[in-house]
CSV table of C-alpha atoms in Angstrom, one decimal:
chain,number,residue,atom,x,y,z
G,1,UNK,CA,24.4,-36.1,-3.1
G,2,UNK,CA,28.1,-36.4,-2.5
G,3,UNK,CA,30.1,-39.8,-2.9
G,4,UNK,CA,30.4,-40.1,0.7
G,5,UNK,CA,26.8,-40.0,1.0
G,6,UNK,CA,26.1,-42.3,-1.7
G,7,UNK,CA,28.3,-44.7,-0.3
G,8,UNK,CA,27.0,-44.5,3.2
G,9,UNK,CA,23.7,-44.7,1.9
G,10,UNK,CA,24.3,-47.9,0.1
G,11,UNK,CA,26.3,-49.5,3.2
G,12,UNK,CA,23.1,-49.1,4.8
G,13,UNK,CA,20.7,-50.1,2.5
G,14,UNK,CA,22.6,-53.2,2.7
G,15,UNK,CA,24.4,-53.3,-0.8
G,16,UNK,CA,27.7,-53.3,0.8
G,17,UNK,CA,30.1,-56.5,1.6
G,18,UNK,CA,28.9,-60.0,1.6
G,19,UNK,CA,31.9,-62.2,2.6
G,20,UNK,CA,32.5,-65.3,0.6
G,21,UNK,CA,33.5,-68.6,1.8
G,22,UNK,CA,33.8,-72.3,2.2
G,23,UNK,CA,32.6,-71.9,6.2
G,24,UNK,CA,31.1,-69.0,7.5
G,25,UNK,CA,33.9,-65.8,7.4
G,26,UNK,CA,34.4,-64.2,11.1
G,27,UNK,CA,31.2,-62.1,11.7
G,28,UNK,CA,33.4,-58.6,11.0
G,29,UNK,CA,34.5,-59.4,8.3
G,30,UNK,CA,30.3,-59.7,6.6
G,31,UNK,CA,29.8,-56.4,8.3
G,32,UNK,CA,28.7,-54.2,5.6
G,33,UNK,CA,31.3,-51.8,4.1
G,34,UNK,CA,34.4,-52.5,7.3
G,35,UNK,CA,37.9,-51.1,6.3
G,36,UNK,CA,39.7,-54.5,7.8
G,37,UNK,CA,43.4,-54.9,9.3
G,38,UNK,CA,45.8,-57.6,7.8
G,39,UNK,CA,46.6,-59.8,10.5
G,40,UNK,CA,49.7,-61.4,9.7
G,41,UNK,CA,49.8,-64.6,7.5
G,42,UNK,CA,53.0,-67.0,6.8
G,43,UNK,CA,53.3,-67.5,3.0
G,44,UNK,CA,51.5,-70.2,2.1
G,45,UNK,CA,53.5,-74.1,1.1
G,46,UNK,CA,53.2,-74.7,-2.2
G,47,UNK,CA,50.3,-76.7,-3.4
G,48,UNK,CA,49.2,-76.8,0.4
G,49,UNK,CA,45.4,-76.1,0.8
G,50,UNK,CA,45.0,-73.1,3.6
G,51,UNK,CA,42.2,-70.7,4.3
G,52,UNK,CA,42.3,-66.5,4.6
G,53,UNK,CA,42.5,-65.9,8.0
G,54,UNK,CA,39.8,-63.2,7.5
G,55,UNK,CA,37.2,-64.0,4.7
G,56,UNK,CA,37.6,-67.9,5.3
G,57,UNK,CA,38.2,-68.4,1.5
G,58,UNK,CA,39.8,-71.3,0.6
G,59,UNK,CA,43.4,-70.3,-0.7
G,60,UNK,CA,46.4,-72.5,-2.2
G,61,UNK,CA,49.7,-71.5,-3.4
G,62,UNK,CA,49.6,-72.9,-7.1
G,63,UNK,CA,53.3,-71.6,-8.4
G,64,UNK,CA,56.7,-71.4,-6.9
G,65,UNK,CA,59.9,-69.3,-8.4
G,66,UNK,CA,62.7,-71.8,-9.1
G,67,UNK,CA,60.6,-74.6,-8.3
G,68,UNK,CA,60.7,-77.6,-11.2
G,69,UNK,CA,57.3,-77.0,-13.2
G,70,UNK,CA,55.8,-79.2,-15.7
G,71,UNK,CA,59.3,-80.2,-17.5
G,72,UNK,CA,60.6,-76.9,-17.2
G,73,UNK,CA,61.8,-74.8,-14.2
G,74,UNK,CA,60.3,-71.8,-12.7
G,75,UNK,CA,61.9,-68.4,-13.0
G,76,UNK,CA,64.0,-67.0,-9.9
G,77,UNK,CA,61.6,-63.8,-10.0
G,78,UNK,CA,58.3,-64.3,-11.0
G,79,UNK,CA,56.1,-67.8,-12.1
G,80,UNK,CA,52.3,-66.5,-12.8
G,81,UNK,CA,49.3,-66.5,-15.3
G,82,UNK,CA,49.6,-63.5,-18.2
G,83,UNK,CA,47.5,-60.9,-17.3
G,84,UNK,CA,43.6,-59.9,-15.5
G,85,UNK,CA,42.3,-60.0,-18.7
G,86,UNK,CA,43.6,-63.5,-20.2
G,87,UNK,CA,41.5,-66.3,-19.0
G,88,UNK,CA,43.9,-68.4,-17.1
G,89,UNK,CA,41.4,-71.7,-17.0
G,90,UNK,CA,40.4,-73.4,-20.8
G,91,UNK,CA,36.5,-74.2,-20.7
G,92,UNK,CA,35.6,-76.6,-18.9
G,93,UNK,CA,38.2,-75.5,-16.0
G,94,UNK,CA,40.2,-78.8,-16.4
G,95,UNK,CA,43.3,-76.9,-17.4
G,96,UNK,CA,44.9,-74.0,-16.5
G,97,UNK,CA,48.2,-71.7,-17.8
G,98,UNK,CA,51.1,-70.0,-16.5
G,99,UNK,CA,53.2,-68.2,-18.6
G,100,UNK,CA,55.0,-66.0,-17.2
G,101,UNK,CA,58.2,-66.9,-16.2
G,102,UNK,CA,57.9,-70.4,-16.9
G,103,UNK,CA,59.8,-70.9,-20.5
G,104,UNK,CA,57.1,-71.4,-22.3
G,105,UNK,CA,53.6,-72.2,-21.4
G,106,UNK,CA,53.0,-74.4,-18.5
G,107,UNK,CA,49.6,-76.2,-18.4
G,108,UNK,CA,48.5,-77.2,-14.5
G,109,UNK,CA,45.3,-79.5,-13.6
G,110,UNK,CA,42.5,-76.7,-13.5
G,111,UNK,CA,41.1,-78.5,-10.2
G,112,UNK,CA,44.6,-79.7,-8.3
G,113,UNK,CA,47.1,-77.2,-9.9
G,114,UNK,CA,49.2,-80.0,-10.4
G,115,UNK,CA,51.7,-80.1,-13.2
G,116,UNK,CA,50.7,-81.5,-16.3
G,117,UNK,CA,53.0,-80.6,-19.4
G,118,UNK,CA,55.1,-77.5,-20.8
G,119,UNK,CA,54.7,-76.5,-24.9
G,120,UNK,CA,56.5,-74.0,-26.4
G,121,UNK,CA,53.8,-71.4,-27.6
G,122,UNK,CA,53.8,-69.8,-31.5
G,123,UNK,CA,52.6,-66.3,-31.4
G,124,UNK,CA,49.7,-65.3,-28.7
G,125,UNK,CA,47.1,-67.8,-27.8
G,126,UNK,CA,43.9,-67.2,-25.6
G,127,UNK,CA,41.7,-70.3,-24.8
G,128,UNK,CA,38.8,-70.9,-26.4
G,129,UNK,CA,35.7,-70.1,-24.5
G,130,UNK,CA,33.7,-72.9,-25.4
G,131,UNK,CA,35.7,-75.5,-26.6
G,132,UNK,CA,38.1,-77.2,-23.7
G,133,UNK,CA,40.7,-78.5,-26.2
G,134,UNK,CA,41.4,-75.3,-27.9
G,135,UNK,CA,43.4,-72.2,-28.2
G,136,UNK,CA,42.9,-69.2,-30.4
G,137,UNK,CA,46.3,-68.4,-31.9
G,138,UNK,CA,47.6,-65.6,-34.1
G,139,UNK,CA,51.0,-65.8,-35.1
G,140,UNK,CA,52.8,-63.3,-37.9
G,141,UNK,CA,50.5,-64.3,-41.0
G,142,UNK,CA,48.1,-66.6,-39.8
G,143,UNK,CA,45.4,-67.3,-37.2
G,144,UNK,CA,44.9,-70.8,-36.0
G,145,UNK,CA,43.6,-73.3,-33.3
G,146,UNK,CA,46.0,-75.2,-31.4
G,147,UNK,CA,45.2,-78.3,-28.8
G,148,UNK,CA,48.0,-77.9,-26.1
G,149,UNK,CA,47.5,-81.5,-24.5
G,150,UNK,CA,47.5,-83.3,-28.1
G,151,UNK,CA,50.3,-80.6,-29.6
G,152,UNK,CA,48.7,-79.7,-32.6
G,153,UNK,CA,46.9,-77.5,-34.6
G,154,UNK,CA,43.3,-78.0,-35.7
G,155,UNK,CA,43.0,-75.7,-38.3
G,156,UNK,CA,45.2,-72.9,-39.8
G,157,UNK,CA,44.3,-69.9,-41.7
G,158,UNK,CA,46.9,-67.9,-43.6
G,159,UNK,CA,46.6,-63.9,-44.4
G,160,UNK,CA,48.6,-63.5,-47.4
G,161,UNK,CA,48.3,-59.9,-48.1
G,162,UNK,CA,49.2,-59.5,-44.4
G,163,UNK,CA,52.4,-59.1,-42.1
G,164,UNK,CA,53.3,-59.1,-38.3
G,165,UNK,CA,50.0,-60.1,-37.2
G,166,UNK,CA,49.1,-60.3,-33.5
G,167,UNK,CA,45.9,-60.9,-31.3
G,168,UNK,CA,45.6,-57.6,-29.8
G,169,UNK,CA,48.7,-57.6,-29.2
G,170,UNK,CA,48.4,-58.6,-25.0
G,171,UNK,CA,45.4,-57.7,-24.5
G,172,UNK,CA,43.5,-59.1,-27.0
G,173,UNK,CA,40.5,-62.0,-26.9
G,174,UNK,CA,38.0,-63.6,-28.5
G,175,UNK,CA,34.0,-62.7,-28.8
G,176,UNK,CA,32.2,-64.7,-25.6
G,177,UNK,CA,31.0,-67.7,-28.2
G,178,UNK,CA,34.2,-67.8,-30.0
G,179,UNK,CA,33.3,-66.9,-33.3
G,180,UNK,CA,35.5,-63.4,-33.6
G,181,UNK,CA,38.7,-61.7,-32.7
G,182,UNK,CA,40.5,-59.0,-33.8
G,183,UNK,CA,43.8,-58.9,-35.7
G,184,UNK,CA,46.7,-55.9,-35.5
G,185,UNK,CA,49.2,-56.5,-38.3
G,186,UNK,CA,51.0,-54.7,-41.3
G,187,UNK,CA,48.6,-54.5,-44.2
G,188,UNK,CA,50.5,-54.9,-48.0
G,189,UNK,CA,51.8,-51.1,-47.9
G,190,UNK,CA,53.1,-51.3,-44.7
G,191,UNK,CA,50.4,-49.6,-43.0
G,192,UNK,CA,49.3,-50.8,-39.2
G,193,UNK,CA,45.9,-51.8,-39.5
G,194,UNK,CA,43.2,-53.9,-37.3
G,195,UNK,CA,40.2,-56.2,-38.7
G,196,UNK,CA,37.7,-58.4,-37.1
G,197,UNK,CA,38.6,-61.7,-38.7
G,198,UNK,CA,35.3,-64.8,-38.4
G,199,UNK,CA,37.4,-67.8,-37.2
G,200,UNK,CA,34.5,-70.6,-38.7
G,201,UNK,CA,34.8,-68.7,-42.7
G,202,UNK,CA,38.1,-66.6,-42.2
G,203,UNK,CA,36.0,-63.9,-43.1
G,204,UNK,CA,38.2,-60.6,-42.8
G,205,UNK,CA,36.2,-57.9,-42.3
G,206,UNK,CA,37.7,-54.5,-43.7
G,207,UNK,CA,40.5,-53.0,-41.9
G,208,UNK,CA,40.9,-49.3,-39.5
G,209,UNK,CA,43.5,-47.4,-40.8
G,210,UNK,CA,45.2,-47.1,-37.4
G,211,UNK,CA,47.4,-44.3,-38.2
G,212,UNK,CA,44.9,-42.1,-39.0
G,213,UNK,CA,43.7,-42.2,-35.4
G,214,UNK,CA,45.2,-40.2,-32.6
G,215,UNK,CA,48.7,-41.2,-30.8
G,216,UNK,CA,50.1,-44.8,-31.3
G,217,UNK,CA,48.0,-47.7,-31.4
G,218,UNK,CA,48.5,-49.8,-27.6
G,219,UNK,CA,46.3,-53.1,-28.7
G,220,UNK,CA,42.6,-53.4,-30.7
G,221,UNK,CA,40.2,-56.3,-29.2
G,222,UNK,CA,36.8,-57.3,-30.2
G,223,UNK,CA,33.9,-56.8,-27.5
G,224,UNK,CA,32.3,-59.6,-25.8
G,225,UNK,CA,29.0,-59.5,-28.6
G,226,UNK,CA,31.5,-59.2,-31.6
G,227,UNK,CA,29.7,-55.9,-32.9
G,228,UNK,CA,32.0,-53.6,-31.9
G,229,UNK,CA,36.5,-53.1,-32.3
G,230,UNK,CA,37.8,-51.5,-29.3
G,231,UNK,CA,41.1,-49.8,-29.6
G,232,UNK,CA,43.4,-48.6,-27.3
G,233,UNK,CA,45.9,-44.9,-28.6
G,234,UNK,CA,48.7,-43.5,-26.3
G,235,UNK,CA,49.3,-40.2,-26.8
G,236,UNK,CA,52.8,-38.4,-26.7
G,237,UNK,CA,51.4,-36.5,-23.6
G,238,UNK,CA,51.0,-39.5,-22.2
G,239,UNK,CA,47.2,-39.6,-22.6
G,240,UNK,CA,45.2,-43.5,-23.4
G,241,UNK,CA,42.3,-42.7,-25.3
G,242,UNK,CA,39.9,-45.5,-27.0
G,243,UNK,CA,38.5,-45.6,-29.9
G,244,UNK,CA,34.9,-47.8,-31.2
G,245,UNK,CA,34.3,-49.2,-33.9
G,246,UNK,CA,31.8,-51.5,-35.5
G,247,UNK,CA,32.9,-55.1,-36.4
G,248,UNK,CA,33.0,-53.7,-40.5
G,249,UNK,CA,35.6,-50.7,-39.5
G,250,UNK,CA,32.8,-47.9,-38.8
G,251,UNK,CA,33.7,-45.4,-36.4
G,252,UNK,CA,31.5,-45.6,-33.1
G,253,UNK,CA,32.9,-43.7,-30.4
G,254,UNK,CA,36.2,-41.6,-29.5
G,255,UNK,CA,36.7,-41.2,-25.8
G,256,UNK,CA,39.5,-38.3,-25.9
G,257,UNK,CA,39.4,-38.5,-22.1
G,258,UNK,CA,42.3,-40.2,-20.4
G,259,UNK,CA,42.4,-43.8,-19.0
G,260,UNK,CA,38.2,-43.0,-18.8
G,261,UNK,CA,38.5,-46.2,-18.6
G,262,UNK,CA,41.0,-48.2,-18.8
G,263,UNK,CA,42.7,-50.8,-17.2
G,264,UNK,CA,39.8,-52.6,-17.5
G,265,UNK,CA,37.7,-55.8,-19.3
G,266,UNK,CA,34.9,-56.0,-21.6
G,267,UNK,CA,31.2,-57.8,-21.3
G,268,UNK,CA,27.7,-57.4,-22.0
G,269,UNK,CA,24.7,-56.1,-19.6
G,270,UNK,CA,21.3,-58.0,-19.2
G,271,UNK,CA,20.0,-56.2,-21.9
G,272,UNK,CA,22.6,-56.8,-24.3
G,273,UNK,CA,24.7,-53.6,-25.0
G,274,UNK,CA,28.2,-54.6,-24.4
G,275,UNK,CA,30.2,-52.2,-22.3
G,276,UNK,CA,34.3,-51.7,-20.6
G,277,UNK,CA,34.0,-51.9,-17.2
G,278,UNK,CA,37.8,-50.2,-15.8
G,279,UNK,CA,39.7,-47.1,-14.0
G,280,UNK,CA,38.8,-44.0,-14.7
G,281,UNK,CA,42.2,-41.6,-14.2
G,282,UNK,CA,40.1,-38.5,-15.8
G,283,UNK,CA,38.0,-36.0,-13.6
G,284,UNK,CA,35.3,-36.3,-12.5
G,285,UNK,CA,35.1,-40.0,-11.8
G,286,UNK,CA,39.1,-40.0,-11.2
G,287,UNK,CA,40.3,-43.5,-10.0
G,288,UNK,CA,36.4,-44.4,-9.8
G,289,UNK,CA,35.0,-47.8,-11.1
G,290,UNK,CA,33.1,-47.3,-14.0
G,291,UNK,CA,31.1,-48.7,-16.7
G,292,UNK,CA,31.0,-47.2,-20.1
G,293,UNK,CA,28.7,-48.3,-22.7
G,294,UNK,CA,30.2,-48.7,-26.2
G,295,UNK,CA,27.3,-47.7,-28.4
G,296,UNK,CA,26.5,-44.2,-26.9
G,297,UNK,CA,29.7,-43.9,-23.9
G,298,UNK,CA,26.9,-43.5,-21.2
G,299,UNK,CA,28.9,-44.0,-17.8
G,300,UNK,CA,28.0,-45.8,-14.7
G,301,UNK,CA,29.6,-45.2,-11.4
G,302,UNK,CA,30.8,-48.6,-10.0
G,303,UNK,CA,32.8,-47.7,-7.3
G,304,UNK,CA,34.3,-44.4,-5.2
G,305,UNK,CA,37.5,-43.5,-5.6
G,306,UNK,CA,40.1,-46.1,-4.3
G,307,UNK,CA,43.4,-48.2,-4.9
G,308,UNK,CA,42.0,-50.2,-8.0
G,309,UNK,CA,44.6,-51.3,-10.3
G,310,UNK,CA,42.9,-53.6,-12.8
G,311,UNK,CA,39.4,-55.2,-13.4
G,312,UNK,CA,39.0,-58.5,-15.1
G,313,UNK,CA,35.3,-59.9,-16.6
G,314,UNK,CA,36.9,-62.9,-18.0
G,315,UNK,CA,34.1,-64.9,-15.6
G,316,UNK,CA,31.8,-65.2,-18.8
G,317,UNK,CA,29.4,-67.6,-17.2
G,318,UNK,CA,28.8,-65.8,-14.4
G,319,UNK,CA,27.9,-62.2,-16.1
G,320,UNK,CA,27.2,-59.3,-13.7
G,321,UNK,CA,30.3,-59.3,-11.5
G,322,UNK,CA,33.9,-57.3,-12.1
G,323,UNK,CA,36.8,-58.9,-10.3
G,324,UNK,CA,39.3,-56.4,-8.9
G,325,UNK,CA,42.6,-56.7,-8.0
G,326,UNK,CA,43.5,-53.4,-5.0
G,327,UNK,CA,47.1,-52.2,-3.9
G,328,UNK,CA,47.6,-49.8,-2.1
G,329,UNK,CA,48.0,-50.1,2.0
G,330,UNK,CA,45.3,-48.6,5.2
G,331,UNK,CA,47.2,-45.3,5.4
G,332,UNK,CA,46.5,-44.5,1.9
G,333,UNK,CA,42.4,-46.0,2.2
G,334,UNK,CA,42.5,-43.8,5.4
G,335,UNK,CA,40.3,-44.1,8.6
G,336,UNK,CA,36.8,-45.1,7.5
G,337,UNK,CA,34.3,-44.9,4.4
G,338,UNK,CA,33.0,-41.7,5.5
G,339,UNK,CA,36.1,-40.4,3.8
G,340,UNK,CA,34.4,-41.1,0.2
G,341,UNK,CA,37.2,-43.3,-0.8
G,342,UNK,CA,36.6,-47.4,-1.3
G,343,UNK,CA,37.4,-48.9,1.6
G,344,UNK,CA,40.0,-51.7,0.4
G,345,UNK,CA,43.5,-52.2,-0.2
G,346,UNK,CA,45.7,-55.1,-1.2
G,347,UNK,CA,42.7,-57.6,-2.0
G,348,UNK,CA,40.4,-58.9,-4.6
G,349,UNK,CA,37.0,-58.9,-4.5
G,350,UNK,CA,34.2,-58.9,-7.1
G,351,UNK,CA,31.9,-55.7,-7.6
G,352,UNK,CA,28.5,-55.7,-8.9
G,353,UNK,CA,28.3,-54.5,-12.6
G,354,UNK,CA,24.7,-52.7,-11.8
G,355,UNK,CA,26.0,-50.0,-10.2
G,356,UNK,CA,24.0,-51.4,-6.4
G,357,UNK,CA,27.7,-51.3,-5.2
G,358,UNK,CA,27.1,-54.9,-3.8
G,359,UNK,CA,30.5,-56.6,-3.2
G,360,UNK,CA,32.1,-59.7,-2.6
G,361,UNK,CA,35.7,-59.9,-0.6
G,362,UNK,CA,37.5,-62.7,-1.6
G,363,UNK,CA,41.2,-62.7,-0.8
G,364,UNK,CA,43.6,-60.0,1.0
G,365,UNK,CA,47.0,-60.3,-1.2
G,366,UNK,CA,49.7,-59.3,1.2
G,367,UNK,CA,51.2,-58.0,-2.3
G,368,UNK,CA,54.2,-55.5,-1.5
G,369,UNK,CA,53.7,-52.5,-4.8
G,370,UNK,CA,57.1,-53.5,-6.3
G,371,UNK,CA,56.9,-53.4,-10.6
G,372,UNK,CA,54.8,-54.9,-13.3
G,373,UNK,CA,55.8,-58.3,-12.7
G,374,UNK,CA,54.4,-58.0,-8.9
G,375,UNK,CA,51.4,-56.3,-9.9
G,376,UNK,CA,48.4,-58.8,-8.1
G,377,UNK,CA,46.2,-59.2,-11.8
G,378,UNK,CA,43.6,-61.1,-10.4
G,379,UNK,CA,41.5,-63.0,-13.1
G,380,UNK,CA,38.2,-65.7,-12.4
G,381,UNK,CA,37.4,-69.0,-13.8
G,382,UNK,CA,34.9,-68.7,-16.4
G,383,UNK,CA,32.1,-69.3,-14.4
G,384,UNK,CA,33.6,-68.0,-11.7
G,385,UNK,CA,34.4,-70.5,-8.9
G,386,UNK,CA,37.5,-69.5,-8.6
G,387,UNK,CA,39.9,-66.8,-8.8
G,388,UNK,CA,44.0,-66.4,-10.2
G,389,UNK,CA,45.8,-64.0,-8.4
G,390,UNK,CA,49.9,-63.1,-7.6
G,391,UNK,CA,51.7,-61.8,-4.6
G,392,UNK,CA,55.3,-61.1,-2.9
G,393,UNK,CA,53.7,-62.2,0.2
G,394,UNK,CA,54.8,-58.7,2.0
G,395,UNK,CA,58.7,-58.9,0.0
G,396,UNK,CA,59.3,-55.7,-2.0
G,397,UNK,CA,61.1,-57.0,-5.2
G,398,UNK,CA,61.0,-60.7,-3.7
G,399,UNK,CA,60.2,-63.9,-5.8
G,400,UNK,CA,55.9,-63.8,-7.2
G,401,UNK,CA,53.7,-66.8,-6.9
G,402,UNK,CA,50.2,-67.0,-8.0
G,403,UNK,CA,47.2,-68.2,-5.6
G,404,UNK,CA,44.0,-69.9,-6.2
G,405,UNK,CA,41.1,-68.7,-3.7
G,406,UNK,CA,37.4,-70.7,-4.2
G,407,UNK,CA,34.2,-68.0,-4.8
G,408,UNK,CA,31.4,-70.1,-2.9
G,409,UNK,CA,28.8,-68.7,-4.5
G,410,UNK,CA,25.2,-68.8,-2.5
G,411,UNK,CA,23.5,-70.2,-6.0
G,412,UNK,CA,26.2,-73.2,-6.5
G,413,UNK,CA,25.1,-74.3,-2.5
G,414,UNK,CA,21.6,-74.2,-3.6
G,415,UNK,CA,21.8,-76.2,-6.6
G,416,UNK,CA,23.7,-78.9,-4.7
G,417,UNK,CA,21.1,-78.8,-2.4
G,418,UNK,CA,18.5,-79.4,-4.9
G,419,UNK,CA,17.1,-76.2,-4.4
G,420,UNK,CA,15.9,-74.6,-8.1
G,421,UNK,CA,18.4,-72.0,-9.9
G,422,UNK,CA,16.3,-69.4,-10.3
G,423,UNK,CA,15.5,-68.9,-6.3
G,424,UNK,CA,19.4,-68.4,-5.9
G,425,UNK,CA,21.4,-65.5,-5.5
G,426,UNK,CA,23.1,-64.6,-8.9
């Protein structure tokens, strides 16, 4: 069966959109798999609450370039949360970073995005995804815990026989309870290594050579279960491979392939097995959504081919749905999804990890393709409520602010109705 069949087929099997929204979205815009027009929006006000004009999310303008933030002062250019994969929102979604462009790190109420405070930020911190006070910090030769609002560190850990150590670097993060990370740095003979390091014992587990792999190392993170090292090699052809490993150094899995995938997130399925869920740029899923299992690299087809840029999973109470940022415009998505390709462009919506194709619209970005620091990122809450996203607003080059839009999920309307968990859509 072809991919434009298989898409079709799911459209009407009824696995295709199901709008999201605080009131009831305009009755096209539930129709299943529609390719939608962009009717034209003015740019939000900052911090003034607004709704998209097609799925009827809830939407507010959270940053503003040059605007004064949290003791500091936005940047001219840019004012937004890290990256897709760095949870923007601490725990308990009370707080909530921006770092880019902000001189520093600039913590916002996680509820009313207003500004709280600014701290200058050692090394490369990720929030801890249990505790709500916390950060998980690695800085040069030692990993530590810092509480943003109280300024402090909770505990420290040195690594003596270590140099230039970083979490990742960029795009590392922490196991889903906490407990694990990965650390990149320069081992006592000036080698590059990584090791999974136990944050409760400061347990280092032994290192992976990492110049014995392929190409140049890009970052090293630890999967969502904390059983397996992923690392990311670029190649002088340009090729990004990855590499698996077990949490004790073992090799697992070399996926020579390029960007197959990439670009992506990690979590783990129902049954356990932790998998990347990302863009495939490799034949014969090219620019496909897929899932790739890290114990065996069995794929799943997520998505057709379409204008995916990134996929985040950082929504790790609400496991089962990738968040995906899309560029692109209609002439590249073309006339209708009997074309094979995704339908979607310049939005964020969240995709069913089970392969059913089942998808959520959420927000259309009005995000002109520009450079990295316009790229849309999107990243959810940890349980998912809400979603981080940046745009131009339309402005090629113009001054990036990042947007809030609210999931209403049909399980969170049932349980404030009193109706039992388990009966709701998950």
């Amino acid at each position: 069966m072809t991919v434009r069949r298989i898409f079709a087929a799911a459209a009407l099997a009824g696995t295709a959109l199901v709008a999201t929204a605080g009131r009831a979205a305009p009755e096209d815009a539930g129709a299943s798999n529609a390719l939608l027009e962009t009717p034209a929006m003015a740019e939000p006000a900052y911090l003034q609450p607004t709704r998209d004009p097609v799925f009827g999310t809830p939407l507010v303008r959270i940053t503003a370039p040059e605007r004064p933030m949290a003791g500091g002062r936005c940047g001219v250019r840019y004012c937004t949360h890290r990256y897709s994969t760095a949870q923007a929102w601490n725990a308990d979604q009370s707080l909530l970073v921006i770092v880019n462009g902000c001189g520093g790190a600039c913590f916002l109420n996680g509820r009313t995005f207003q500004p709280l405070f600014r701290r200058d930020m050692a090394g490369e911190c990720e929030w801890h995804p249990t505790d709500p006070a916390a950060m998980i910090c690695v800085d040069g030769r030692a990993v530590y815990v810092w509480l943003p609002r109280a300024n402090r560190r909770r505990t420290f850990q040195t690594l003596p026989t270590y140099a230039g150590a970083q979490f990742g670097p960029y795009k590392g993060n922490p196991s889903a309870d906490g407990e694990r990370i990965v650390v990149r740095a320069r081992d006592a003979q000036g080698r590059r290594v990584a090791f999974a390091f136990d944050l409760a014992t400061g347990r280092i587990h032994p290192p992976i050579d990492l110049g014995k792999l392929e190409g140049e190392n890009n970052y090293c993170t630890i999967s969502a279960s904390g059983a397996y090292i992923v690392c990311g090699q670029n190649l002088p052809d340009e090729k990004e491979t990855l590499y698996v490993f077990t949490a004790d150094g073992e090799p697992v899995q070399h996926w020579a392939e390029h960007h197959r995938p990439g670009h992506g997130d990690l979590t783990t399925d129902p049954d356990g097995a932790d998998v990347y869920v990302g863009i495939s740029k490799s034949d014969p899923d090219r620019f496909h959504v897929i899932k790739r299992r890290l114990s065996d690299g069995r794929i799943t087809d997520l998505l057709p081919y379409g204008q995916v840029s990134h996929a985040s999973l950082r929504n790790t109470r609400r496991p089962g749905w990738v968040f995906l940022s899309f560029t692109g415009d209609r002439q590249a998505v073309g006339g209708t999804p009997d074309n094979g390709k995704a339908p979607f462009y310049q939005e964020v919506l969240a995709l069913r990890t089970d392969g059913s194709r089942t998808v959520r619209r959420i927000a259309q970005t009005r995000n002109a393709a520009a450079d990295y620091w316009s790229e849309t990122h999107a990243a959810p809450s940890p349980d998912g409520s809400r979603v981080i996203w940046s745009s131009n607003w339309g402005r090629a080059g113009g001054p990036v602010s990042d947007y809030v839009t609210t999931v209403d999920w049909p399980d969170s309307r049932s349980r404030a109705a009193g109706e039992p968990a388990e009966e709701a859509e998950r």
